[in-house]
PDB file of C-alpha atoms and ligand atoms in Angstrom:
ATOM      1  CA  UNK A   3       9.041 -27.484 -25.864  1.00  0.00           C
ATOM      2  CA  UNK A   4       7.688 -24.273 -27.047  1.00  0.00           C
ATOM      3  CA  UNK A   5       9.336 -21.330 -25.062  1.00  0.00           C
ATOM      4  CA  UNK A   6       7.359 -20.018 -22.364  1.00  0.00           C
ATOM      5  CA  UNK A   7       8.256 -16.587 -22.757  1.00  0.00           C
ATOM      6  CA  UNK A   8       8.695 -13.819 -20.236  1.00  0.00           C
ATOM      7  CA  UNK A   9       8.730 -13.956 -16.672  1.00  0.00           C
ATOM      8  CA  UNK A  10       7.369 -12.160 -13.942  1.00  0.00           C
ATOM      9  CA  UNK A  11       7.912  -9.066 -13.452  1.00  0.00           C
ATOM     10  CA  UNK A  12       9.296  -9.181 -17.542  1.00  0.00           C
ATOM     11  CA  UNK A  13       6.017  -9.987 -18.502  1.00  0.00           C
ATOM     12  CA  UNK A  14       4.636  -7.285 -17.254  1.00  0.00           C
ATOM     13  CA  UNK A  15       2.466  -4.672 -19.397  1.00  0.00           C
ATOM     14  CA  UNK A  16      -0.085  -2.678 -18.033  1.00  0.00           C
ATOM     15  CA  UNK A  17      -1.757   0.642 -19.269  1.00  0.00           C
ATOM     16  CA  UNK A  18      -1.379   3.835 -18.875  1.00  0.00           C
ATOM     17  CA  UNK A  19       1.751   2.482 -17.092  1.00  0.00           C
ATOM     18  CA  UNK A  20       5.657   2.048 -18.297  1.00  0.00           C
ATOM     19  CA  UNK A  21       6.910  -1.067 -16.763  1.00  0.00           C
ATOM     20  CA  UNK A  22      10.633  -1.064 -15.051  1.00  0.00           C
ATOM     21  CA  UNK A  23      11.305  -4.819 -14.210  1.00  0.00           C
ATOM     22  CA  UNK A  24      14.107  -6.397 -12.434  1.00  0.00           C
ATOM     23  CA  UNK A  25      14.786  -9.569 -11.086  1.00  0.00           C
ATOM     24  CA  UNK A  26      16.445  -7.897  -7.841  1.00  0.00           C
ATOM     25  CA  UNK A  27      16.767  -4.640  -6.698  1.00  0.00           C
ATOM     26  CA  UNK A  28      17.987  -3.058  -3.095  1.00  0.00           C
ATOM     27  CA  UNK A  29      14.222  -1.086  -3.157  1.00  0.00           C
ATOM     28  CA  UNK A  30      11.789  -0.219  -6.363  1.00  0.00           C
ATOM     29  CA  UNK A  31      11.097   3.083  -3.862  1.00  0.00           C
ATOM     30  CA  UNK A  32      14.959   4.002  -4.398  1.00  0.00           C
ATOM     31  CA  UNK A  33      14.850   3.069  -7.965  1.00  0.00           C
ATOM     32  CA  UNK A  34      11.746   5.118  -8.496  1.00  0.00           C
ATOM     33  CA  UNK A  35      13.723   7.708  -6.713  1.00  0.00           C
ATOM     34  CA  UNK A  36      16.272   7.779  -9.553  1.00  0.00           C
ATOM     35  CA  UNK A  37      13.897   7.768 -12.066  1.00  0.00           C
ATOM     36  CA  UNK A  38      12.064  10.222 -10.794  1.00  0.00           C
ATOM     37  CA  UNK A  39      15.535  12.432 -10.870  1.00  0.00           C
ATOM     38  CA  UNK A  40      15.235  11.475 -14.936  1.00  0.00           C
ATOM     39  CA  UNK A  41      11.989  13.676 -15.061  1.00  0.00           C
ATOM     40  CA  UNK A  42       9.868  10.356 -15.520  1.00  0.00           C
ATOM     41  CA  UNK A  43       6.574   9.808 -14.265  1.00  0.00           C
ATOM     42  CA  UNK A  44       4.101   7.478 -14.664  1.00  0.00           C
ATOM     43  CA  UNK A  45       6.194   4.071 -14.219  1.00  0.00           C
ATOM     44  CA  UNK A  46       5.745   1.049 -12.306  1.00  0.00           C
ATOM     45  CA  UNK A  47       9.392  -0.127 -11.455  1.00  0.00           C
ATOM     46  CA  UNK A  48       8.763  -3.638 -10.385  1.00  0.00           C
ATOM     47  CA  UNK A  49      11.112  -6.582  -8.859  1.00  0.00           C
ATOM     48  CA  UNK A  50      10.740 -10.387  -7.976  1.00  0.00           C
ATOM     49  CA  UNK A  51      12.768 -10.058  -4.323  1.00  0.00           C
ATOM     50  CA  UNK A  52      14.421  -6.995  -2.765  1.00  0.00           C
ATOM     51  CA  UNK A  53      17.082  -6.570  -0.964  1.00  0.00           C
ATOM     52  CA  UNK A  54      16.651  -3.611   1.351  1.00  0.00           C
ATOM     53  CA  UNK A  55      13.550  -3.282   1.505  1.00  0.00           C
ATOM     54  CA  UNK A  56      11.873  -0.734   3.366  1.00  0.00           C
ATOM     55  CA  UNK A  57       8.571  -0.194   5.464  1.00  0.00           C
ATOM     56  CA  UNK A  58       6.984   2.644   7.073  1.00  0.00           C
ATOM     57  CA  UNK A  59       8.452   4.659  10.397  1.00  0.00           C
ATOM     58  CA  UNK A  60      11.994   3.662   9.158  1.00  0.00           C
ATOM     59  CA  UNK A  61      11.709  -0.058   9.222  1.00  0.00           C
ATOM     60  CA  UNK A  62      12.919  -2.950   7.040  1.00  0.00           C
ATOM     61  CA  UNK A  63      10.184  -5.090   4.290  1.00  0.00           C
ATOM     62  CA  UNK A  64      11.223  -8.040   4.365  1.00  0.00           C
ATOM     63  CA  UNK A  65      10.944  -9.119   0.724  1.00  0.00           C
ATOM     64  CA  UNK A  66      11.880 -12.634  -0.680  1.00  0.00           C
ATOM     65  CA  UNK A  67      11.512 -13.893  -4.489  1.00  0.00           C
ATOM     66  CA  UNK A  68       8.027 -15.243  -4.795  1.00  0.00           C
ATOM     67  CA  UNK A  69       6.372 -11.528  -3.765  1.00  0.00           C
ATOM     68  CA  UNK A  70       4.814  -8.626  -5.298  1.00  0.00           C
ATOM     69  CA  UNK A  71       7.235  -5.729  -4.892  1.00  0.00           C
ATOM     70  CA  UNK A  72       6.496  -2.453  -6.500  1.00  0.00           C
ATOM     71  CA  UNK A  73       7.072   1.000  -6.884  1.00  0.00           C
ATOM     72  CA  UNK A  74       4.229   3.744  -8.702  1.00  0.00           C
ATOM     73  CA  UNK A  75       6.067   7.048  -9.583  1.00  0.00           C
ATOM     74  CA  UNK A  76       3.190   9.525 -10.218  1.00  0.00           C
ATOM     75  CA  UNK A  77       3.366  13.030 -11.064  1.00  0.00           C
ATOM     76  CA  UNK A  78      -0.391  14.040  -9.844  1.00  0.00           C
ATOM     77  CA  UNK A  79      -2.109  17.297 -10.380  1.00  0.00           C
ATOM     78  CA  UNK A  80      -2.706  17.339  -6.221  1.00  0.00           C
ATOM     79  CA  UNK A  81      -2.764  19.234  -3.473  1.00  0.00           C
ATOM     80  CA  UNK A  82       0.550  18.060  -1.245  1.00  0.00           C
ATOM     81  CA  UNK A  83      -1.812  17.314   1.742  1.00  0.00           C
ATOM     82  CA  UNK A  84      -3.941  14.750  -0.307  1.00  0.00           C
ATOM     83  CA  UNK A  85      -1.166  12.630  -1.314  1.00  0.00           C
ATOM     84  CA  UNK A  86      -2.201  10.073   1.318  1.00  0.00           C
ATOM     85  CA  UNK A  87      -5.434   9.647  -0.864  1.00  0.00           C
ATOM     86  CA  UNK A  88      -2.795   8.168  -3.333  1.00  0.00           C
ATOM     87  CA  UNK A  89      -2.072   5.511  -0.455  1.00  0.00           C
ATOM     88  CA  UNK A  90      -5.596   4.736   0.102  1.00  0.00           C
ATOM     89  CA  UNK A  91      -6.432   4.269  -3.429  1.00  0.00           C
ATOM     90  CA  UNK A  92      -3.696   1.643  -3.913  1.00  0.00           C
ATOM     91  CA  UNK A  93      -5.139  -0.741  -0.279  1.00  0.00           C
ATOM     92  CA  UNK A  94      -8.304  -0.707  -1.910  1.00  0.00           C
ATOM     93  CA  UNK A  95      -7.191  -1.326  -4.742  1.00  0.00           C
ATOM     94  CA  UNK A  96      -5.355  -3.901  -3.426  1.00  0.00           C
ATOM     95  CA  UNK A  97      -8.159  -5.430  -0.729  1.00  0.00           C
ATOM     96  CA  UNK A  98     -10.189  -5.245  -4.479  1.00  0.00           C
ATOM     97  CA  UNK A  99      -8.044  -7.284  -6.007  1.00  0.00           C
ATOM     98  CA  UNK A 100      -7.673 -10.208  -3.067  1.00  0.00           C
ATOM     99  CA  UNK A 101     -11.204 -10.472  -2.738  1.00  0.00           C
ATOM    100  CA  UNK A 102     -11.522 -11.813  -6.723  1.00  0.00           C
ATOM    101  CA  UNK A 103      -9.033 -14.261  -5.325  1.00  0.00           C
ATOM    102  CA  UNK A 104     -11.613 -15.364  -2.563  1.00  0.00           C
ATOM    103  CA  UNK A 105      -9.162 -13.327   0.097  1.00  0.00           C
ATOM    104  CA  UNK A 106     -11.089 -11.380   2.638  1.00  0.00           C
ATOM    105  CA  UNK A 107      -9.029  -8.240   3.379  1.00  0.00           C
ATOM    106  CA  UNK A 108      -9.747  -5.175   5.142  1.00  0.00           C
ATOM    107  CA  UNK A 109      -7.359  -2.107   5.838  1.00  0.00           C
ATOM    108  CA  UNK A 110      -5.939  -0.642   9.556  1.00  0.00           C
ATOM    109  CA  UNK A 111      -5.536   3.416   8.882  1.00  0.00           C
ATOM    110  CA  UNK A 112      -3.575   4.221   7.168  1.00  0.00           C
ATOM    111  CA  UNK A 113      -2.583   1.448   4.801  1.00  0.00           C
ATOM    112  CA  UNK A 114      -1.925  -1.919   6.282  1.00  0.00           C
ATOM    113  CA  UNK A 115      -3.618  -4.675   4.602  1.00  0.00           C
ATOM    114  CA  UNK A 116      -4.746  -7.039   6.952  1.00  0.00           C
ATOM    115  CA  UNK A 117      -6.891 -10.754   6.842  1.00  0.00           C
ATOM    116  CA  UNK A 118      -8.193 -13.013   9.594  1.00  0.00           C
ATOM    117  CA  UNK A 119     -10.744 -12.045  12.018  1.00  0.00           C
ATOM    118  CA  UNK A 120     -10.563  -9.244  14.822  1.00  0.00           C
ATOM    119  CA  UNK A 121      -7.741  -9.567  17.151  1.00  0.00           C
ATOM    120  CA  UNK A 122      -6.126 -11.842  14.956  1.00  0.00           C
ATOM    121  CA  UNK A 123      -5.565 -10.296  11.983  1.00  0.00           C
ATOM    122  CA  UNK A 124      -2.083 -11.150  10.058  1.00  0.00           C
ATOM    123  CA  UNK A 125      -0.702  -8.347   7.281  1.00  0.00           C
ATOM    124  CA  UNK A 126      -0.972  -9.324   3.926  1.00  0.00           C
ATOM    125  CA  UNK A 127       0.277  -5.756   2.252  1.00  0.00           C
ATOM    126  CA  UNK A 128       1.783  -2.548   3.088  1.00  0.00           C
ATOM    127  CA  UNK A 129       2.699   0.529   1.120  1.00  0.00           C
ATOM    128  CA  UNK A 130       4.921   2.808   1.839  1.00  0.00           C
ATOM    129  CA  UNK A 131       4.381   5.938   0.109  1.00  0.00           C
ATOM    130  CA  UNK A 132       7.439   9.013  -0.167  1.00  0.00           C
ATOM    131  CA  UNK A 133       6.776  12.515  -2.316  1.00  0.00           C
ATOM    132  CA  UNK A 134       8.627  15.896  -2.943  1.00  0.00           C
ATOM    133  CA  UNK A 135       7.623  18.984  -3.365  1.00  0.00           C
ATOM    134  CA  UNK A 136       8.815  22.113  -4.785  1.00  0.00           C
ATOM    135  CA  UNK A 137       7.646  25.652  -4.458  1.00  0.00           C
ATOM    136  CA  UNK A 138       5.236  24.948  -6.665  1.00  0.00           C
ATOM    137  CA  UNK A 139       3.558  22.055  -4.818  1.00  0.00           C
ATOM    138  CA  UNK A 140       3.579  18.527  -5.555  1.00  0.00           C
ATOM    139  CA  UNK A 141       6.713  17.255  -7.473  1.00  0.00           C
ATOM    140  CA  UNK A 142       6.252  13.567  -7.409  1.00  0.00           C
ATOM    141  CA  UNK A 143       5.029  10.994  -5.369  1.00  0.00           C
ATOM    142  CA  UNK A 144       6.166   7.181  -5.145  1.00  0.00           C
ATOM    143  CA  UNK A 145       3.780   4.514  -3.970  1.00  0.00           C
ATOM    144  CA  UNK A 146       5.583   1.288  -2.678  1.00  0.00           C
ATOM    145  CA  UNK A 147       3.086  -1.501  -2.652  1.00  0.00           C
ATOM    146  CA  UNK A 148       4.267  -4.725  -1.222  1.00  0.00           C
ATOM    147  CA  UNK A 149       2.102  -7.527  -1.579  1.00  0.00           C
ATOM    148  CA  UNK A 150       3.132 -11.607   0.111  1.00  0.00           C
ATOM    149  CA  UNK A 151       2.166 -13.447  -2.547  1.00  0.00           C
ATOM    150  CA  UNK A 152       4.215 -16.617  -3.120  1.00  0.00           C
ATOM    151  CA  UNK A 153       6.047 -16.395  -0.368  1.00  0.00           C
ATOM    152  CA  UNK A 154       6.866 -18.703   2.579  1.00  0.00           C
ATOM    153  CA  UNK A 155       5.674 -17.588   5.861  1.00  0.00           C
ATOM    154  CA  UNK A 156       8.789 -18.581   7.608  1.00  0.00           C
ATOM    155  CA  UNK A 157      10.443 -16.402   5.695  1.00  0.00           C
ATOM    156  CA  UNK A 158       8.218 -13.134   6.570  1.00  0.00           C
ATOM    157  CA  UNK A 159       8.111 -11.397  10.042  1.00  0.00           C
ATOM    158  CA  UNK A 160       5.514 -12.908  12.673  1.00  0.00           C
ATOM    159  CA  UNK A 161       2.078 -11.785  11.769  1.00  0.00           C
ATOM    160  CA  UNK A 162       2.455 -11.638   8.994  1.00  0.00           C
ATOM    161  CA  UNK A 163       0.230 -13.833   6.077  1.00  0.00           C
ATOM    162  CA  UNK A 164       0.561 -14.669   2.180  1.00  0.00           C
ATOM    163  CA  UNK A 165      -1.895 -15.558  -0.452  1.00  0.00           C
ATOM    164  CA  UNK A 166      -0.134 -18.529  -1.649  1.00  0.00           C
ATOM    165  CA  UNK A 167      -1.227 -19.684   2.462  1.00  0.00           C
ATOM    166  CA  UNK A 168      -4.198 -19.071   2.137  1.00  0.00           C
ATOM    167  CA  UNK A 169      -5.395 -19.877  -1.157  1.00  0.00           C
ATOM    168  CA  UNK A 170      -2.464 -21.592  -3.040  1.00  0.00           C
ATOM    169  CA  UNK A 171       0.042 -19.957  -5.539  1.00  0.00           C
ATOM    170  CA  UNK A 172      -1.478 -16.949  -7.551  1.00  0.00           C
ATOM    171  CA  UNK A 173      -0.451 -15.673 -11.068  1.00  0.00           C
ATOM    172  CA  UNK A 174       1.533 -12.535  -9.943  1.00  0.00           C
ATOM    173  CA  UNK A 175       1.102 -11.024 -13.357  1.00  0.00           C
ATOM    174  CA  UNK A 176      -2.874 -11.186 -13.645  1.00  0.00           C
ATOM    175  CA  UNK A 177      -2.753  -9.932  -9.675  1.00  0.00           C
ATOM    176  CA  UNK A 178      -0.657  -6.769 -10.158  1.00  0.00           C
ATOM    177  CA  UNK A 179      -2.445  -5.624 -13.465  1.00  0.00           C
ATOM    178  CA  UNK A 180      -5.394  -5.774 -11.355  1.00  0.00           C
ATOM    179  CA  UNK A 181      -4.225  -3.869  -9.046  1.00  0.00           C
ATOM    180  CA  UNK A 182      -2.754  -1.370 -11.430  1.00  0.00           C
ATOM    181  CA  UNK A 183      -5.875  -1.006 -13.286  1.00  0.00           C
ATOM    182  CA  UNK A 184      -8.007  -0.238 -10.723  1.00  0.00           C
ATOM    183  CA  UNK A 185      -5.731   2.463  -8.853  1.00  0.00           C
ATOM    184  CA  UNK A 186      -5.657   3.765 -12.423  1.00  0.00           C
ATOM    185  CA  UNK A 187      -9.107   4.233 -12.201  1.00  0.00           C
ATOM    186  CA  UNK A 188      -9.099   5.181  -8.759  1.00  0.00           C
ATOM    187  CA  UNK A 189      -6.451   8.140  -8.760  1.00  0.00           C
ATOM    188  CA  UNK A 190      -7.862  11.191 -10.393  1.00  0.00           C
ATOM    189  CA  UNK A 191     -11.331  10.679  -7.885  1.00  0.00           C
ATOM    190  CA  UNK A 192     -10.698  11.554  -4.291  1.00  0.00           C
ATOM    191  CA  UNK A 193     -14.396  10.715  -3.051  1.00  0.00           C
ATOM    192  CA  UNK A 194     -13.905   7.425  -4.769  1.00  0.00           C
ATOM    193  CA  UNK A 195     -11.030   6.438  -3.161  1.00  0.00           C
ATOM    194  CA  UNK A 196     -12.305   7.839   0.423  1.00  0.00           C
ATOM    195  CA  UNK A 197     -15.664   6.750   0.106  1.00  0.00           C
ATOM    196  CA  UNK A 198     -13.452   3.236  -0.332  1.00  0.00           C
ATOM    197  CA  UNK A 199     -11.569   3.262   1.889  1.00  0.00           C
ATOM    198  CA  UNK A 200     -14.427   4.087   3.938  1.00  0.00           C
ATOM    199  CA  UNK A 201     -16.112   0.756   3.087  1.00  0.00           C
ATOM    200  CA  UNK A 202     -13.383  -1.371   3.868  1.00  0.00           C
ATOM    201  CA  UNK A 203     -11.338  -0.258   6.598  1.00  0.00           C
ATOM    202  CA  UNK A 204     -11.302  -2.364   9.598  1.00  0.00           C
ATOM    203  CA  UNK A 205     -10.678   0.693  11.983  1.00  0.00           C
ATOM    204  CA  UNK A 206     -13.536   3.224  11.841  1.00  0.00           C
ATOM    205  CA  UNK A 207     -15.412   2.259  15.014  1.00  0.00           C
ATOM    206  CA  UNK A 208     -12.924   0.621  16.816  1.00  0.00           C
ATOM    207  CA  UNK A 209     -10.964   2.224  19.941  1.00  0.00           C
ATOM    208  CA  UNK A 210      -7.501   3.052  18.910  1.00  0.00           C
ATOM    209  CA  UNK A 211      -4.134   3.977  20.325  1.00  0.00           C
ATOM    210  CA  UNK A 212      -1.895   6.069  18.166  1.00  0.00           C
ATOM    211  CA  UNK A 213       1.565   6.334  18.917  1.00  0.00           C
ATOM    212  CA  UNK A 214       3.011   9.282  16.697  1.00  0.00           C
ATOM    213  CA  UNK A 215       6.500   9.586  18.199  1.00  0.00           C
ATOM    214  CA  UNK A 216       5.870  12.060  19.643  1.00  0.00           C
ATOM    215  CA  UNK A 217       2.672  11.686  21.862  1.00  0.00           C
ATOM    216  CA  UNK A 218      -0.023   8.436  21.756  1.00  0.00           C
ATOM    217  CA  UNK A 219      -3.571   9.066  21.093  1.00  0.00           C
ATOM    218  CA  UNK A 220      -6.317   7.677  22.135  1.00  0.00           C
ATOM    219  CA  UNK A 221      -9.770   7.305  21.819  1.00  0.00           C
ATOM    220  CA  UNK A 222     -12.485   5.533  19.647  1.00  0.00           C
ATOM    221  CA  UNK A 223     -11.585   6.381  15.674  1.00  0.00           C
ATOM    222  CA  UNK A 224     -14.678   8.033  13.802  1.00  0.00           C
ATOM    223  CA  UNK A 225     -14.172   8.797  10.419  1.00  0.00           C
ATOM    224  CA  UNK A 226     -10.897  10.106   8.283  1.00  0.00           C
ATOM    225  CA  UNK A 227     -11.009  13.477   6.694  1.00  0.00           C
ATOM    226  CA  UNK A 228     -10.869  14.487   3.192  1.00  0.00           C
ATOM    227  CA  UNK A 229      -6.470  14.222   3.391  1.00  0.00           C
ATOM    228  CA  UNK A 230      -6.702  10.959   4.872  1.00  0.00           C
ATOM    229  CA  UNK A 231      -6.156  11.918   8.826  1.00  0.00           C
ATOM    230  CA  UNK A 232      -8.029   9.701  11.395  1.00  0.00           C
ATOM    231  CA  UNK A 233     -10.614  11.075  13.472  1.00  0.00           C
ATOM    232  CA  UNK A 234     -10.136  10.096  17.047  1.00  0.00           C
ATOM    233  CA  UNK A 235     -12.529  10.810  19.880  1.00  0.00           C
ATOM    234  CA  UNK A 236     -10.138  11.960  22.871  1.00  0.00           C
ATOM    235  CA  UNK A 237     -10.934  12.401  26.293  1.00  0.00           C
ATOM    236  CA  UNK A 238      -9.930  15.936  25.145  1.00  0.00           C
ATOM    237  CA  UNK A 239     -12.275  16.181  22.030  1.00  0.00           C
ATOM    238  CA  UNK A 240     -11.776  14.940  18.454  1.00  0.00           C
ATOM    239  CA  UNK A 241      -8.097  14.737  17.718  1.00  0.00           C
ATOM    240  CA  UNK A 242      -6.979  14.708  13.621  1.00  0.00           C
ATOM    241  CA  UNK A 243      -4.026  12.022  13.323  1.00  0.00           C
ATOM    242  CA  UNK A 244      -2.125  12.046  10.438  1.00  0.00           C
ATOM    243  CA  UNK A 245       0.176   9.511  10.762  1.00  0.00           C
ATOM    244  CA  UNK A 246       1.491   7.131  13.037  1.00  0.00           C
ATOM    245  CA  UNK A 247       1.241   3.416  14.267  1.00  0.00           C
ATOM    246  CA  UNK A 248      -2.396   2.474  14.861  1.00  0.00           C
ATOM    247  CA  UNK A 249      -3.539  -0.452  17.169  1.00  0.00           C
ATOM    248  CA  UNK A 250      -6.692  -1.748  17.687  1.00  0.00           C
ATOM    249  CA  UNK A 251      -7.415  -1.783  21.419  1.00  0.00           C
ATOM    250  CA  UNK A 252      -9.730  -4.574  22.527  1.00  0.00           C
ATOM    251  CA  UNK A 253     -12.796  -3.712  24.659  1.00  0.00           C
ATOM    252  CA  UNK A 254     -12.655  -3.638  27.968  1.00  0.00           C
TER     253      UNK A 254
HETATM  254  C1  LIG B  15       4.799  -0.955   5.624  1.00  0.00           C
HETATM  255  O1  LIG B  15       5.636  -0.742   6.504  1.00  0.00           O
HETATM  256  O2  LIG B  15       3.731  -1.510   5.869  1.00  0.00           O
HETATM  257  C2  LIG B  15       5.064  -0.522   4.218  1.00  0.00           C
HETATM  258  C3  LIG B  15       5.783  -1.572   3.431  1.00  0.00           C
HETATM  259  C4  LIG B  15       6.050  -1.151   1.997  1.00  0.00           C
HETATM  260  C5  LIG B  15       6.864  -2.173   1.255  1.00  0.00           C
HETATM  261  C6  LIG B  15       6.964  -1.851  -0.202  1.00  0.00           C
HETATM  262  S1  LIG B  15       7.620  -3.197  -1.140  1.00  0.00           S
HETATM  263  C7  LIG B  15       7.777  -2.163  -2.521  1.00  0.00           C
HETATM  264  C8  LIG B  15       8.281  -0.822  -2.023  1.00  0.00           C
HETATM  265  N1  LIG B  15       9.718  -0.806  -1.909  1.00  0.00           N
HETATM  266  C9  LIG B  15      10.128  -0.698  -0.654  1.00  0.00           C
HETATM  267  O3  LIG B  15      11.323  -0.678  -0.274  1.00  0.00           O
HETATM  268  N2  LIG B  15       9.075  -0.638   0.165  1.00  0.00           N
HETATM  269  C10 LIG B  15       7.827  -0.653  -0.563  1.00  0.00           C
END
């Protein structure tokens, strides 16, 4: 039988990107971490399960075989506060790339990728983006994309959905080099990447509750600004959010 070659991730080759596969790793975050100690930039450090894998506001990703796990480690010419914008370009990019797989997606602020209709939407993708900075401004920035793909509900947190549930088992190669090559596209154009997000966020309109840790906000969600923070109309006038956990609050 004639060999089949590489395997995801090894398979992997996208431009402008170096690829840094693995089978397993504890996080591609912490190994983009080390590489980004090496001086690299521009990599996509890539692995088929994680073991520690983590989420936003200091939680665990759960992350079996059968996923898309990845790490970007960028080195953009960019104001520290727009580094979000690097976030949003990679959940459209993302939402892009299910819909050419017939998946409906839309995006909770900041950066949850969610399907199924209001009030019962189920989380498809979540990034989890880290960055340093120096006195000269931005040093690096990692993107952590997680995407279910092949991956057994059961074995992912309630809520949560895959692609292989909804429309079978997808070639996990073909999907992230989508991905890749759009936020490629994406990441040099901040009104690109806001004006979609814009388009395909499920939370613009809706009335929101923020809880930031140290306060909750809330109020009906208008717009973001030009670093990514949600507009929220407050009882006490329009509050900028810039991070936080966001839920939709049903009408009354
Ligand atoms: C979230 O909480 O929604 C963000 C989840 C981010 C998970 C991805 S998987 C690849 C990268 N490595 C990690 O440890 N986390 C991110």
């Amino acid at each position: 039988m004639a060999d089949p070659g590489p395997r995801f991730p090894h398979d992997l080759e996208v431009e402008p990107f170096r690829i840094d596969a693995h089978d397993a790793l504890q996080s591609t975050n912490d190994r983009a971490r080390e590489l980004a100690a090496e001086g690299a930039e521009d990599v996509v450090v890539v692995a088929d399960r994680q073991t520690a894998g983590r989420g936003r506001l200091d939680r665990t990703w759960a992350s079996p075989s059968g996923g898309i796990w990845m790490s970007l480690l960028l080195r953009p010419d960019l104001p520290v506060e727009q580094v979000p914008l690097l976030t949003f370009g990679a959940a459209v990019a993302v939402v892009d790339a299910a819909d050419r797989l017939n998946v409906r997606a839309g995006i909770k602020w900041p950066n949850d990728v969610l399907v199924g209709d209001e009030g019962e939407e189920r989380k498809l993708s979540g990034i989890l983006t880290e960055s340093s900075t120096a006195d000269d401004g931005l040093e690096w920035a990692i993107i952590g994309v997680g995407i279910n793909a092949n991956v057994d509900i059961a074995d992912l947190p309630p809520g949560s959905v895959t692609l292989s549930h909804l429309v079978g088992e997808v070639d996990r190669s073909d999907l992230t080099r989508d991905v890749l090559e759009t936020f490629a596209e994406l990441r040099a154009d901040p009104d690109r990447i806001l004006a979609g997000w814009r388009r395909r966020a499920i939370t613009l309109g809706q009335r929101v509750s923020i809880s930031t840790g140290e306060k909750t906000v809330t109020g009906r969600a208008l717009d973001i600004d030009d670093t990514g923070r949600l507009l929220v109309d407050t009882s006490d006038g329009i509050v900028h959010v810039a991070t936080g956990e966001c839920d939709h609050l049903r009408p009354a």
